[in-house]
Amino acid sequence: MRSFCPRGILKCKAGKYPRQQSLGRAFAANGALLVALAFLCACCTPGYAAAPTFTVGWSVYAGWNPYFYMARSGILKRWADKYGVVIKVQRFDYAASLDAFVGKNIDACTMTNMEALDMPAAAGVDSTALIVGDYSNGNDAVLARSGLTLAQLPGKRIMLVQKTVSEYLLERAFEVNGLGAQIPRLRLMNTSDSDLVGAFLGDRNNPAAVTWKPLVSQILAQDSGVHSLFDSSKIPGEILDLLVVRTDILERPDGSGVRFAKAIAGAWYETVAQLASGAPAAIAGSAAASGDSVASYKDQLRTTYLFSSPKLAEQFAEGATLRQKMDLVRQFCFRHQLLGQGVQSVDDVAIRYPDGSVQGKTNRVRLRIDATYMQMAAQGKL
Amino acid sequence: MSATGPAFHLTDIQGRPRRLWTQSLSWMLFLVGILLYSQFSVARHKENPEDRVIPSGAQLIQGVKSAVLEQPEEDDPLDATATTWQRVSHGMLWRDTVSSSRRFFISLLLLIPAILLGLHMAVFPYAEAFFLRFFLFFDKIVALSLLPILFIVFGIDEWSKIMLMVIGVGPTLMLDTYNIAKSVPREQVVKAFTLQSSSLDVTYRVILKQILPQIINSVRLNLKPLALFLFAGEMIASTDGLAYRIAIMRRHMGMDIIIPYLLWVAALLFAMDALLRFANRRLHPWY
Amino acid sequence: MVLTAIRRAEKTRVMPRKRVRKNPHEAETEIALDNVSVSYPLASGAQKTVLHRLNLDIRAGEFVVVLGETGCGKSTLLRLVLGQEFPTEGTVDVDGKRVRRIDARCGYVPQKYALFPDRTVMQNVMYGPENAFCGWTARLLPSFWRFRKSLRAEAAAMLQRMGLRTTDFHKYPQQLSGGMQQRVAIAQALLMRPPVLLMDEAFSALDPSTRASLQQQMHDLWQESRPTILFVTHNTSEAILLGTRLIVLKPHQEGDQESNVLLDMQLPQSSEPLSVRKKTRDFEQLREHVKHCAFRESDFEVERRAVQEMPRRVEASE
């Protein structure tokens, strides 16, 4: 793995950047140590191999499990070979995959539209969404006990992973039902997803939780007193699952980034086509990615709107509704300071759409939704 | 080195560095750490001015400011006329520190019975026979894995977190106390009985009194595991606390808040350790 | 309610006053060992007998010195009297009552760890009598503070008698030399006025000159107030110089019918200083005789081994 600092220092040492005063002074102060360090970093940085290598990070989720099958089945290898690149697929915990992406340890990563905004984009890492894979169509749900309604939830403790799509879903549930004024009265308890099921089921006094599948299914299956109040099928297309790549990778002068994008898009739509046609190998292979049973995975797929053809994905990405939906998400992020403590305006983290229009300040584009590769796939040009 | 005095090389065990030297050397690694950090930070910010992974000095100062002065967003906002003190006491750092400290000190209080049980195990043969084997085994259970059970027994609120800390650190402290108390020479116990002590006299006024400084040292060593369990508990399920804030900030890489928080926690633990060490020296001059 | 309970506690736990003998001319039996045997089961299944059919009758005011080579059971004997160990057979009585646990009937001066490290010299010495006066529930009563005041004076006198300076009274044990610590330990034990004073190699860890001065002090002390002392040592000169009665033990051999007591003799007493007496011919002869009986190896060899094994022996037998 590349450590996260070296390139900056190496460039400085090589003199590609004009030395700034402070930098020069700092070097003088601990020169020897830094030389040693730079040497160490140089050793860690892999030398340039014949074929450029790209690493894709993914985490367990119904819409991302196919990456596992894609790598396993050889589909990816075939496409990578076609474009003369090497693509490695690596599984992470979700939070860790985002850290790795922001730290520039991996080149592309699966994430939701919300995290794409508040992690890489807000941290100044210019990123491009290559593939709009799916949207949550009931995967995320607000659960409550003993017949509670949404209107009764304010003031009661709600367990969820805060500052994620769960909280977004909860707020949207209130807004959609005309209870927007109640949102400040919500009492949220930040609960790790690994312990949420046990903690919620362990005490029958816990009134409500917001979470995603398969946790939702586990809770519903184990306690018949729990019912779903609201789920993401009521807000279709707002919780998007993307494959995001760093823009500077795409813009590599040798064109290897573009070749990588073409290869992964080609492989993805071949995989998705298999899934959509219900090929048992594809479904079993994807279920195996998270250790789920085929039945459970199929259940998750039912509530996941997979863009089964590049055509559909392209249409969605170029459609006008995406803009409105992204606006809801970015306003949420801004309201919750997810764009950073110091960000003064929601427009400081701008989004560029396939038609070239920009949501926010044009000089601060951080997230680009790029339909080029989906379009190429749709036109069969890959 | 003076010309008349003995000359020692830097690597000589017999060396006697001057006070000025030892003082400046002891700050050296702090300085190196700060320099390395700023080096990385500058380098990263050159590449990406908005980098949040290694915040720059200005970002950190801004982060400290908002940590100290800004309210946690789950609270009702203060009106604009609030004084600085009001803003600090309603600020997220202060509020988180208060709620985390409360958990910390309650569990510290609950550790006192554990220490006393260890003492009794060492002194009373029947207590030893009854408890020792069980706690030797219980100590080896990884407390974090008990969490789902703790949630069921103690609920999701404060007590499950506090009990996590107590169960995580209690047996260790208990067994340490047991070992310390066991190593008190047998002569002391015999002597105490010939001086007409009761069993309780021997336990509390002879043994506990003379091992108290060692127990306090043991508590000092266990401060960090205690903080670790506190953090684990708060990260898993909570509505406030220092680790809760760090967990939330991690969601969007708020390192400008996380780093001040970590330093603050380190400073608090350091202060607590220093306080106990100082108390030990003052209360037990014979130790 | 509470107050009456405290008062009652105060009444029942009275400081032992100076003991009055019923008949001053006939000294009563202080320690009685009747047909005592001690044996341990070994790991091999066999029995290791340490003491065998021991009959011993120690009268009040005797200074009994127990001598013998390593493993002869002299420390076991002392622990039996103390109540730290119990006979496999036979009975041990101290002060007319059966020994069932460690209690205040015996004063105890071990070789090491005699003092509480967390208390000053004064606190160490006063600890026992305070306990004897009342339990810690009654410590707020004015009578306790009055008692404490008089006790303090008594303790100071005792410490001074043992050769401590007033400036040392508020030092902690570790600030004192080994000899000083043992002086304090003796004072601590004596202030309880126990029926019996047990000294377990009390001077063995001290350097020769300190040891000589402590021996002299012990000798004077006994001359003055005649307490009953059971003194265990492996040093022949020390035994002969201090004791009024010498008991030499031998290790029990498998199949031996008689008891461990090899020698039980009265020792001549004189009032001259020990350093003078040490140089007399009589003393020299007696020493050679006892040594010849007691030790099969040279004294030097025994002493060396005894010192080496001392701390381990105490632990191993527990």
Short mmCIF file of N, CA and C in Angstrom, two decimals, chain C residues 3-129:
data_model
loop_
_atom_site.label_atom_id
_atom_site.label_comp_id
_atom_site.label_asym_id
_atom_site.label_seq_id
_atom_site.Cartn_x
_atom_site.Cartn_y
_atom_site.Cartn_z
N LEU C 3 -23.72 4.14 71.50
CA LEU C 3 -22.79 4.59 72.53
C LEU C 3 -22.61 3.52 73.61
N THR C 4 -23.73 2.90 74.00
CA THR C 4 -23.61 1.86 75.03
C THR C 4 -22.79 0.69 74.50
N ALA C 5 -23.01 0.39 73.23
CA ALA C 5 -22.23 -0.71 72.65
C ALA C 5 -20.75 -0.38 72.69
N ILE C 6 -20.46 0.86 72.35
CA ILE C 6 -19.06 1.28 72.37
C ILE C 6 -18.51 1.19 73.79
N ARG C 7 -19.30 1.65 74.75
CA ARG C 7 -18.85 1.61 76.15
C ARG C 7 -18.55 0.18 76.57
N ARG C 8 -19.47 -0.72 76.13
CA ARG C 8 -19.28 -2.11 76.53
C ARG C 8 -17.98 -2.64 75.92
N ALA C 9 -17.79 -2.30 74.66
CA ALA C 9 -16.57 -2.75 73.98
C ALA C 9 -15.35 -2.23 74.73
N GLU C 10 -15.47 -1.01 75.17
CA GLU C 10 -14.35 -0.40 75.86
C GLU C 10 -14.06 -1.14 77.16
N LYS C 11 -15.14 -1.54 77.83
CA LYS C 11 -14.97 -2.21 79.12
C LYS C 11 -14.33 -3.59 78.94
N THR C 12 -14.80 -4.30 77.92
CA THR C 12 -14.33 -5.66 77.79
C THR C 12 -12.89 -5.72 77.28
N ARG C 13 -12.51 -4.74 76.49
CA ARG C 13 -11.15 -4.80 75.95
C ARG C 13 -10.27 -3.86 76.74
N VAL C 14 -9.76 -4.36 77.83
CA VAL C 14 -8.93 -3.51 78.67
C VAL C 14 -7.48 -3.84 78.42
N MET C 15 -6.71 -2.84 78.47
CA MET C 15 -5.26 -2.98 78.32
C MET C 15 -4.74 -3.97 79.36
N PRO C 16 -3.97 -4.96 78.92
CA PRO C 16 -3.44 -5.90 79.91
C PRO C 16 -2.51 -5.17 80.88
N ARG C 17 -2.89 -5.20 82.14
CA ARG C 17 -2.02 -4.56 83.14
C ARG C 17 -0.91 -5.53 83.51
N LYS C 18 -0.04 -5.06 84.38
CA LYS C 18 1.06 -5.94 84.81
C LYS C 18 0.48 -7.17 85.47
N ARG C 19 0.99 -8.31 85.09
CA ARG C 19 0.40 -9.54 85.58
C ARG C 19 0.84 -9.80 87.02
N VAL C 20 -0.12 -10.23 87.80
CA VAL C 20 0.19 -10.51 89.22
C VAL C 20 0.25 -12.02 89.39
N ARG C 21 1.31 -12.48 89.96
CA ARG C 21 1.42 -13.93 90.17
C ARG C 21 0.70 -14.30 91.45
N LYS C 22 0.04 -15.45 91.41
CA LYS C 22 -0.69 -15.90 92.60
C LYS C 22 0.28 -16.16 93.75
N ASN C 23 1.31 -16.88 93.41
CA ASN C 23 2.31 -17.19 94.43
C ASN C 23 3.67 -16.75 93.90
N PRO C 24 4.17 -15.68 94.45
CA PRO C 24 5.41 -15.13 93.90
C PRO C 24 6.60 -16.09 94.03
N HIS C 25 6.53 -17.03 94.94
CA HIS C 25 7.69 -17.90 95.14
C HIS C 25 7.69 -19.07 94.16
N GLU C 26 6.52 -19.47 93.74
CA GLU C 26 6.46 -20.61 92.83
C GLU C 26 6.05 -20.13 91.44
N ALA C 27 6.99 -20.15 90.53
CA ALA C 27 6.67 -19.67 89.19
C ALA C 27 5.74 -20.67 88.50
N GLU C 28 4.67 -20.12 87.88
CA GLU C 28 3.72 -21.00 87.23
C GLU C 28 4.19 -21.38 85.84
N THR C 29 3.60 -22.43 85.31
CA THR C 29 3.96 -22.87 83.97
C THR C 29 3.39 -21.89 82.94
N GLU C 30 4.27 -21.37 82.06
CA GLU C 30 3.82 -20.41 81.06
C GLU C 30 3.52 -21.11 79.74
N ILE C 31 4.45 -21.99 79.35
CA ILE C 31 4.26 -22.73 78.10
C ILE C 31 4.34 -24.21 78.42
N ALA C 32 3.33 -24.94 77.96
CA ALA C 32 3.37 -26.38 78.20
C ALA C 32 3.13 -27.12 76.90
N LEU C 33 4.11 -27.94 76.50
CA LEU C 33 3.92 -28.78 75.33
C LEU C 33 3.79 -30.22 75.84
N ASP C 34 2.69 -30.86 75.52
CA ASP C 34 2.45 -32.18 76.04
C ASP C 34 2.41 -33.20 74.90
N ASN C 35 3.46 -33.99 74.83
CA ASN C 35 3.50 -35.10 73.88
C ASN C 35 3.24 -34.64 72.43
N VAL C 36 3.96 -33.56 72.03
CA VAL C 36 3.65 -32.92 70.75
C VAL C 36 4.43 -33.56 69.60
N SER C 37 3.70 -33.92 68.55
CA SER C 37 4.34 -34.37 67.31
C SER C 37 3.83 -33.52 66.17
N VAL C 38 4.73 -33.25 65.24
CA VAL C 38 4.32 -32.54 64.02
C VAL C 38 4.87 -33.30 62.84
N SER C 39 3.99 -33.67 61.93
CA SER C 39 4.50 -34.31 60.70
C SER C 39 3.69 -33.82 59.50
N TYR C 40 4.36 -33.84 58.37
CA TYR C 40 3.71 -33.41 57.13
C TYR C 40 3.64 -34.59 56.18
N PRO C 41 2.57 -34.71 55.42
CA PRO C 41 2.59 -35.70 54.35
C PRO C 41 3.47 -35.19 53.22
N LEU C 42 4.32 -36.03 52.69
CA LEU C 42 5.17 -35.63 51.57
C LEU C 42 4.48 -35.97 50.26
N ALA C 43 5.00 -35.41 49.19
CA ALA C 43 4.41 -35.67 47.87
C ALA C 43 4.49 -37.15 47.54
N SER C 44 5.52 -37.84 48.06
CA SER C 44 5.71 -39.26 47.76
C SER C 44 4.72 -40.14 48.53
N GLY C 45 3.98 -39.54 49.46
CA GLY C 45 3.02 -40.32 50.23
C GLY C 45 3.54 -40.64 51.62
N ALA C 46 4.85 -40.50 51.81
CA ALA C 46 5.44 -40.78 53.12
C ALA C 46 5.16 -39.63 54.08
N GLN C 47 5.48 -39.83 55.33
CA GLN C 47 5.30 -38.78 56.33
C GLN C 47 6.66 -38.23 56.73
N LYS C 48 6.75 -36.93 56.78
CA LYS C 48 7.99 -36.31 57.24
C LYS C 48 7.71 -35.81 58.66
N THR C 49 8.39 -36.37 59.61
CA THR C 49 8.17 -35.95 60.99
C THR C 49 9.19 -34.90 61.37
N VAL C 50 8.68 -33.79 61.87
CA VAL C 50 9.58 -32.69 62.25
C VAL C 50 9.84 -32.74 63.76
N LEU C 51 8.76 -32.82 64.51
CA LEU C 51 8.90 -32.92 65.96
C LEU C 51 8.25 -34.23 66.40
N HIS C 52 8.90 -34.87 67.38
CA HIS C 52 8.39 -36.18 67.79
C HIS C 52 8.28 -36.24 69.31
N ARG C 53 7.06 -36.45 69.78
CA ARG C 53 6.80 -36.67 71.21
C ARG C 53 7.55 -35.71 72.11
N LEU C 54 7.31 -34.46 71.88
CA LEU C 54 8.03 -33.42 72.60
C LEU C 54 7.24 -33.07 73.86
N ASN C 55 7.92 -33.11 75.02
CA ASN C 55 7.32 -32.64 76.26
C ASN C 55 8.16 -31.51 76.78
N LEU C 56 7.52 -30.38 77.02
CA LEU C 56 8.30 -29.21 77.39
C LEU C 56 7.47 -28.41 78.38
N ASP C 57 8.14 -27.89 79.39
CA ASP C 57 7.44 -27.16 80.41
C ASP C 57 8.25 -25.92 80.70
N ILE C 58 7.77 -24.78 80.26
CA ILE C 58 8.54 -23.55 80.44
C ILE C 58 7.84 -22.69 81.48
N ARG C 59 8.60 -22.27 82.47
CA ARG C 59 8.00 -21.53 83.59
C ARG C 59 8.15 -20.04 83.37
N ALA C 60 7.30 -19.30 84.05
CA ALA C 60 7.33 -17.85 83.91
C ALA C 60 8.69 -17.32 84.31
N GLY C 61 9.20 -16.37 83.57
CA GLY C 61 10.45 -15.74 83.91
C GLY C 61 11.67 -16.47 83.36
N GLU C 62 11.45 -17.55 82.65
CA GLU C 62 12.59 -18.26 82.06
C GLU C 62 12.98 -17.60 80.73
N PHE C 63 14.30 -17.61 80.48
CA PHE C 63 14.79 -17.16 79.17
C PHE C 63 15.27 -18.42 78.46
N VAL C 64 14.39 -19.01 77.65
CA VAL C 64 14.71 -20.28 77.04
C VAL C 64 15.28 -20.05 75.64
N VAL C 65 16.43 -20.63 75.40
CA VAL C 65 17.03 -20.51 74.08
C VAL C 65 16.96 -21.86 73.39
N VAL C 66 16.43 -21.86 72.16
CA VAL C 66 16.35 -23.11 71.42
C VAL C 66 17.42 -23.10 70.34
N LEU C 67 18.24 -24.12 70.36
CA LEU C 67 19.39 -24.17 69.45
C LEU C 67 19.31 -25.48 68.68
N GLY C 68 19.85 -25.48 67.51
CA GLY C 68 19.88 -26.74 66.77
C GLY C 68 20.23 -26.47 65.33
N GLU C 69 20.64 -27.54 64.65
CA GLU C 69 21.02 -27.32 63.26
C GLU C 69 19.78 -27.17 62.38
N THR C 70 20.01 -26.82 61.16
CA THR C 70 18.91 -26.57 60.24
C THR C 70 18.02 -27.80 60.12
N GLY C 71 16.72 -27.60 60.17
CA GLY C 71 15.80 -28.71 59.96
C GLY C 71 15.50 -29.49 61.21
N CYS C 72 15.95 -28.99 62.38
CA CYS C 72 15.71 -29.74 63.60
C CYS C 72 14.34 -29.44 64.17
N GLY C 73 13.66 -28.47 63.64
CA GLY C 73 12.30 -28.20 64.08
C GLY C 73 12.18 -27.08 65.08
N LYS C 74 13.25 -26.23 65.20
CA LYS C 74 13.17 -25.18 66.22
C LYS C 74 12.20 -24.08 65.81
N SER C 75 12.15 -23.79 64.51
CA SER C 75 11.17 -22.78 64.06
C SER C 75 9.75 -23.32 64.16
N THR C 76 9.59 -24.62 63.90
CA THR C 76 8.28 -25.24 64.04
C THR C 76 7.80 -25.14 65.49
N LEU C 77 8.72 -25.37 66.39
CA LEU C 77 8.39 -25.26 67.81
C LEU C 77 7.85 -23.87 68.13
N LEU C 78 8.57 -22.87 67.60
CA LEU C 78 8.17 -21.49 67.85
C LEU C 78 6.79 -21.20 67.25
N ARG C 79 6.54 -21.73 66.06
CA ARG C 79 5.26 -21.47 65.41
C ARG C 79 4.12 -22.19 66.14
N LEU C 80 4.45 -23.30 66.77
CA LEU C 80 3.43 -24.01 67.56
C LEU C 80 2.98 -23.15 68.75
N VAL C 81 3.97 -22.56 69.40
CA VAL C 81 3.65 -21.73 70.56
C VAL C 81 2.88 -20.50 70.12
N LEU C 82 3.26 -19.99 68.95
CA LEU C 82 2.65 -18.78 68.41
C LEU C 82 1.20 -19.03 67.97
N GLY C 83 0.92 -20.25 67.53
CA GLY C 83 -0.42 -20.54 67.02
C GLY C 83 -0.48 -20.45 65.52
N GLN C 84 0.68 -20.32 64.88
CA GLN C 84 0.71 -20.26 63.43
C GLN C 84 0.63 -21.66 62.84
N GLU C 85 0.92 -22.65 63.67
CA GLU C 85 0.91 -24.04 63.22
C GLU C 85 0.34 -24.89 64.35
N PHE C 86 -0.19 -26.05 64.01
CA PHE C 86 -0.82 -26.87 65.05
C PHE C 86 -0.22 -28.26 65.06
N PRO C 87 -0.12 -28.86 66.24
CA PRO C 87 0.50 -30.19 66.32
C PRO C 87 -0.40 -31.25 65.69
N THR C 88 0.25 -32.24 65.10
CA THR C 88 -0.50 -33.38 64.57
C THR C 88 -1.04 -34.20 65.73
N GLU C 89 -0.24 -34.22 66.80
CA GLU C 89 -0.62 -34.96 68.00
C GLU C 89 -0.23 -34.12 69.20
N GLY C 90 -0.88 -34.33 70.33
CA GLY C 90 -0.50 -33.63 71.55
C GLY C 90 -1.10 -32.25 71.65
N THR C 91 -0.75 -31.55 72.72
CA THR C 91 -1.37 -30.24 72.96
C THR C 91 -0.33 -29.19 73.29
N VAL C 92 -0.65 -27.95 72.97
CA VAL C 92 0.20 -26.81 73.32
C VAL C 92 -0.64 -25.83 74.13
N ASP C 93 -0.16 -25.47 75.31
CA ASP C 93 -0.87 -24.48 76.13
C ASP C 93 0.06 -23.31 76.40
N VAL C 94 -0.49 -22.11 76.31
CA VAL C 94 0.26 -20.92 76.68
C VAL C 94 -0.60 -20.15 77.67
N ASP C 95 0.01 -19.74 78.75
CA ASP C 95 -0.70 -18.95 79.75
C ASP C 95 -1.91 -19.72 80.27
N GLY C 96 -1.77 -21.03 80.35
CA GLY C 96 -2.84 -21.84 80.92
C GLY C 96 -3.98 -22.16 79.98
N LYS C 97 -3.90 -21.69 78.74
CA LYS C 97 -4.99 -21.97 77.80
C LYS C 97 -4.45 -22.59 76.52
N ARG C 98 -5.29 -23.42 75.89
CA ARG C 98 -4.91 -24.08 74.67
C ARG C 98 -4.65 -23.05 73.56
N VAL C 99 -3.63 -23.31 72.74
CA VAL C 99 -3.35 -22.40 71.61
C VAL C 99 -4.21 -22.82 70.43
N ARG C 100 -5.09 -21.94 69.97
CA ARG C 100 -5.96 -22.28 68.85
C ARG C 100 -5.78 -21.32 67.67
N ARG C 101 -5.26 -20.16 67.92
CA ARG C 101 -5.00 -19.19 66.85
C ARG C 101 -3.92 -18.23 67.31
N ILE C 102 -3.45 -17.41 66.39
CA ILE C 102 -2.44 -16.44 66.78
C ILE C 102 -3.15 -15.36 67.59
N ASP C 103 -2.68 -15.08 68.77
CA ASP C 103 -3.31 -14.00 69.53
C ASP C 103 -2.27 -13.27 70.39
N ALA C 104 -2.77 -12.40 71.24
CA ALA C 104 -1.88 -11.48 71.94
C ALA C 104 -1.18 -12.14 73.14
N ARG C 105 -1.34 -13.47 73.29
CA ARG C 105 -0.62 -14.11 74.40
C ARG C 105 0.88 -14.12 74.14
N CYS C 106 1.26 -14.07 72.88
CA CYS C 106 2.68 -14.07 72.54
C CYS C 106 3.07 -12.74 71.90
N GLY C 107 4.20 -12.23 72.35
CA GLY C 107 4.81 -11.13 71.61
C GLY C 107 5.71 -11.78 70.58
N TYR C 108 5.90 -11.13 69.42
CA TYR C 108 6.61 -11.80 68.33
C TYR C 108 7.62 -10.84 67.72
N VAL C 109 8.86 -11.28 67.68
CA VAL C 109 9.90 -10.49 67.00
C VAL C 109 10.55 -11.37 65.94
N PRO C 110 10.13 -11.25 64.68
CA PRO C 110 10.75 -12.06 63.62
C PRO C 110 12.08 -11.46 63.20
N GLN C 111 12.75 -12.19 62.33
CA GLN C 111 14.05 -11.71 61.86
C GLN C 111 13.91 -10.46 61.00
N LYS C 112 12.86 -10.48 60.14
CA LYS C 112 12.63 -9.35 59.23
C LYS C 112 11.16 -8.98 59.21
N TYR C 113 10.82 -7.89 58.59
CA TYR C 113 9.43 -7.44 58.41
C TYR C 113 8.68 -7.36 59.74
N ALA C 114 9.39 -6.97 60.79
CA ALA C 114 8.75 -6.92 62.09
C ALA C 114 7.86 -5.69 62.23
N LEU C 115 8.18 -4.64 61.49
CA LEU C 115 7.46 -3.37 61.68
C LEU C 115 6.55 -3.09 60.49
N PHE C 116 5.48 -2.33 60.76
CA PHE C 116 4.58 -1.92 59.69
C PHE C 116 5.21 -0.75 58.95
N PRO C 117 5.49 -0.92 57.67
CA PRO C 117 6.26 0.11 56.95
C PRO C 117 5.51 1.43 56.80
N ASP C 118 4.17 1.37 56.95
CA ASP C 118 3.38 2.57 56.72
C ASP C 118 3.15 3.37 58.00
N ARG C 119 3.74 2.95 59.10
CA ARG C 119 3.55 3.69 60.35
C ARG C 119 4.90 4.16 60.88
N THR C 120 4.88 5.28 61.57
CA THR C 120 6.12 5.77 62.17
C THR C 120 6.46 4.88 63.35
N VAL C 121 7.67 5.08 63.89
CA VAL C 121 8.12 4.30 65.03
C VAL C 121 7.09 4.36 66.15
N MET C 122 6.66 5.59 66.46
CA MET C 122 5.71 5.77 67.55
C MET C 122 4.40 5.05 67.25
N GLN C 123 3.89 5.23 66.04
CA GLN C 123 2.63 4.58 65.66
C GLN C 123 2.75 3.07 65.72
N ASN C 124 3.90 2.56 65.30
CA ASN C 124 4.14 1.13 65.35
C ASN C 124 4.04 0.61 66.77
N VAL C 125 4.70 1.32 67.67
CA VAL C 125 4.78 0.86 69.05
C VAL C 125 3.41 0.97 69.72
N MET C 126 2.64 2.01 69.36
CA MET C 126 1.36 2.23 70.02
C MET C 126 0.22 1.40 69.42
N TYR C 127 0.46 0.84 68.27
CA TYR C 127 -0.61 0.13 67.56
C TYR C 127 -1.26 -0.96 68.42
N GLY C 128 -0.42 -1.80 69.03
CA GLY C 128 -0.95 -2.93 69.79
C GLY C 128 -1.77 -2.50 71.01
N PRO C 129 -1.17 -1.71 71.91
CA PRO C 129 -1.92 -1.28 73.08
C PRO C 129 -3.23 -0.55 72.73
#
